[in-house]
Amino acid sequence: MSNRRPYVGGNWKMHGELAGAVELTENVAAAIGEAVEAVDVTLFPPFPYLQAVGHALRQAGIGLGGQDCSPHLEGAHTGQTSPAMIADLGGSAALIGHSERRNELGEPDALIAAKTRAAIAAELQPVVCVGETMGEREAGNALQVVERQVRAALEGLTAAQVGTAVLAYEPVWAIGTGITATPDDAQSAHSMIRSLLGELYDAGLADSVRIIYGGSVKAANAAELFSAPDVDGGLIGGASLKVDEFASICRAAVSA
Ligand code: PEP
């Protein structure tokens, strides 16, 4: 990690119920405590719990985000949630292009780019997820796939707009599987993404954008993963539902 401020996101996916979400939020905020002064932490609860989790966060210094957002700012789009609605409920970020949406719902690169633009237009921080499948890795195409996804997501954005984003490298084969990329594998993808930002924009932007790793991060492996020079923290799924695990991961990001 460099002098970039570390970032840890907790993606709760479609887990829990209202009372449990509030309790988890309060316990996470208490367990992280003053570490939030040295790490940006954002919780991504299911949409129906966004407002309650926001209230439970109160002055904890922890951010709130949606797990997705519509590419549209408003209008006749049944079932979608606009980035402005997330902001209206106190959210400051949106996950975009998570592999569970790319794969289960068939979200293509162009839609992910449109969502990224919509999030930025509503002044939400887009946390844009990219990552290769096991088949793509085994075929030797991991870095090409990730490069294509990053180029597509950032299409048409200015350096200032990209500067508001966080990029999350999440190899699909590591998400929810208990298999984690090695720090070297993560570093090689992160370093390629950072070089690409330098090529598309400039060295200053490349040096400042946080690129976080996701895929079976736990308290036991977080410090090693976060010690890779271009890994600026993590996007945490399963372990974000466990108070002590998540708080340890946040502390590991501070210490890295
Ligand atoms: C995720 O959902 O983005 C994720 C990385 O999940 P997990 O930590 O459970 O692998």
Short mmCIF file of N, CA, C and O and ligand atoms in Angstrom, two decimals, residues 11-13 95 98-100 129 170-171 174-179 213-218 235-240, ligand 1:
data_model
loop_
_atom_site.label_atom_id
_atom_site.label_comp_id
_atom_site.label_asym_id
_atom_site.label_seq_id
_atom_site.Cartn_x
_atom_site.Cartn_y
_atom_site.Cartn_z
N ASN A 11 -19.77 -5.68 1.52
CA ASN A 11 -20.89 -5.99 0.62
C ASN A 11 -21.74 -7.08 1.28
O ASN A 11 -21.36 -8.25 1.28
N TRP A 12 -22.85 -6.67 1.80
CA TRP A 12 -23.72 -7.63 2.53
C TRP A 12 -24.55 -8.50 1.60
O TRP A 12 -25.26 -9.39 2.05
N LYS A 13 -24.51 -8.22 0.32
CA LYS A 13 -25.27 -8.98 -0.67
C LYS A 13 -26.75 -9.07 -0.25
O LYS A 13 -27.27 -8.12 0.34
N LEU A 95 -21.94 0.25 -5.59
CA LEU A 95 -21.19 -0.82 -6.24
C LEU A 95 -21.72 -0.94 -7.66
O LEU A 95 -22.93 -0.92 -7.87
N HIS A 98 -20.69 -5.63 -10.13
CA HIS A 98 -20.31 -6.81 -9.34
C HIS A 98 -20.52 -8.06 -10.20
O HIS A 98 -21.49 -8.15 -10.95
N SER A 99 -19.63 -9.02 -10.05
CA SER A 99 -19.70 -10.20 -10.93
C SER A 99 -21.00 -10.97 -10.74
O SER A 99 -21.45 -11.66 -11.67
N GLU A 100 -21.61 -10.89 -9.56
CA GLU A 100 -22.89 -11.59 -9.38
C GLU A 100 -23.98 -10.95 -10.23
O GLU A 100 -24.97 -11.61 -10.57
N CYS A 129 -16.48 -2.84 -10.12
CA CYS A 129 -15.90 -4.17 -9.94
C CYS A 129 -15.53 -4.79 -11.29
O CYS A 129 -16.32 -4.74 -12.24
N GLU A 170 -11.83 -8.11 -8.54
CA GLU A 170 -12.43 -9.26 -7.87
C GLU A 170 -12.45 -10.45 -8.82
O GLU A 170 -13.40 -10.61 -9.61
N PRO A 171 -11.41 -11.29 -8.76
CA PRO A 171 -11.45 -12.48 -9.62
C PRO A 171 -12.67 -13.32 -9.27
O PRO A 171 -12.90 -13.63 -8.09
N ALA A 174 -12.67 -16.32 -7.01
CA ALA A 174 -12.31 -16.16 -5.59
C ALA A 174 -13.48 -15.64 -4.77
O ALA A 174 -13.40 -15.60 -3.54
N ILE A 175 -14.58 -15.25 -5.42
CA ILE A 175 -15.69 -14.63 -4.69
C ILE A 175 -16.57 -15.69 -4.05
O ILE A 175 -17.14 -16.53 -4.75
N GLY A 176 -16.61 -15.66 -2.73
CA GLY A 176 -17.48 -16.57 -2.00
C GLY A 176 -17.04 -18.02 -2.05
O GLY A 176 -17.79 -18.91 -1.64
N THR A 177 -15.83 -18.29 -2.53
CA THR A 177 -15.39 -19.67 -2.70
C THR A 177 -14.43 -20.12 -1.61
O THR A 177 -14.14 -21.31 -1.49
N GLY A 178 -13.88 -19.16 -0.85
CA GLY A 178 -12.85 -19.51 0.12
C GLY A 178 -11.47 -19.58 -0.52
O GLY A 178 -10.47 -19.72 0.17
N ILE A 179 -11.42 -19.48 -1.86
CA ILE A 179 -10.11 -19.47 -2.54
C ILE A 179 -9.72 -18.01 -2.74
O ILE A 179 -10.51 -17.22 -3.25
N TYR A 213 -8.94 -5.06 -3.55
CA TYR A 213 -9.06 -6.47 -3.93
C TYR A 213 -10.28 -7.09 -3.25
O TYR A 213 -10.53 -6.84 -2.07
N GLY A 214 -11.00 -7.92 -3.97
CA GLY A 214 -12.11 -8.67 -3.38
C GLY A 214 -12.06 -10.12 -3.81
O GLY A 214 -11.73 -10.44 -4.96
N GLY A 215 -12.39 -11.00 -2.88
CA GLY A 215 -12.43 -12.43 -3.18
C GLY A 215 -11.93 -13.21 -1.98
O GLY A 215 -10.74 -13.41 -1.81
N SER A 216 -12.90 -13.59 -1.09
CA SER A 216 -12.58 -14.41 0.08
C SER A 216 -11.52 -13.77 0.99
O SER A 216 -10.67 -14.47 1.54
N VAL A 217 -11.58 -12.45 1.13
CA VAL A 217 -10.71 -11.79 2.12
C VAL A 217 -11.25 -12.09 3.51
O VAL A 217 -12.46 -12.00 3.75
N LYS A 218 -10.35 -12.44 4.40
CA LYS A 218 -10.71 -12.72 5.80
C LYS A 218 -9.68 -12.04 6.69
O LYS A 218 -8.63 -11.58 6.19
N LEU A 235 -12.72 -5.27 -0.91
CA LEU A 235 -14.18 -5.35 -0.95
C LEU A 235 -14.52 -6.72 -0.35
O LEU A 235 -14.07 -7.75 -0.86
N ILE A 236 -15.27 -6.69 0.73
CA ILE A 236 -15.44 -7.87 1.56
C ILE A 236 -16.89 -8.33 1.51
O ILE A 236 -17.80 -7.56 1.82
N GLY A 237 -17.11 -9.59 1.14
CA GLY A 237 -18.45 -10.14 1.12
C GLY A 237 -18.74 -10.86 2.42
O GLY A 237 -19.11 -10.28 3.43
N GLY A 238 -18.57 -12.18 2.42
CA GLY A 238 -18.94 -13.01 3.57
C GLY A 238 -18.41 -12.50 4.89
O GLY A 238 -19.15 -12.46 5.89
N ALA A 239 -17.16 -12.11 4.92
CA ALA A 239 -16.55 -11.70 6.20
C ALA A 239 -17.08 -10.35 6.69
O ALA A 239 -16.88 -10.00 7.85
N SER A 240 -17.80 -9.61 5.83
CA SER A 240 -18.35 -8.32 6.29
C SER A 240 -19.59 -8.52 7.16
O SER A 240 -20.07 -7.59 7.79
C1 PEP B 1 -17.82 -9.74 -2.88
O1 PEP B 1 -19.01 -10.00 -2.75
O2 PEP B 1 -17.50 -8.74 -3.50
C2 PEP B 1 -16.83 -10.63 -2.30
C3 PEP B 1 -15.57 -10.38 -2.48
O3 PEP B 1 -17.32 -11.72 -1.58
P1 PEP B 1 -16.46 -12.68 -0.64
O4 PEP B 1 -15.59 -11.82 0.25
O5 PEP B 1 -17.47 -13.46 0.14
O6 PEP B 1 -15.61 -13.55 -1.52
#
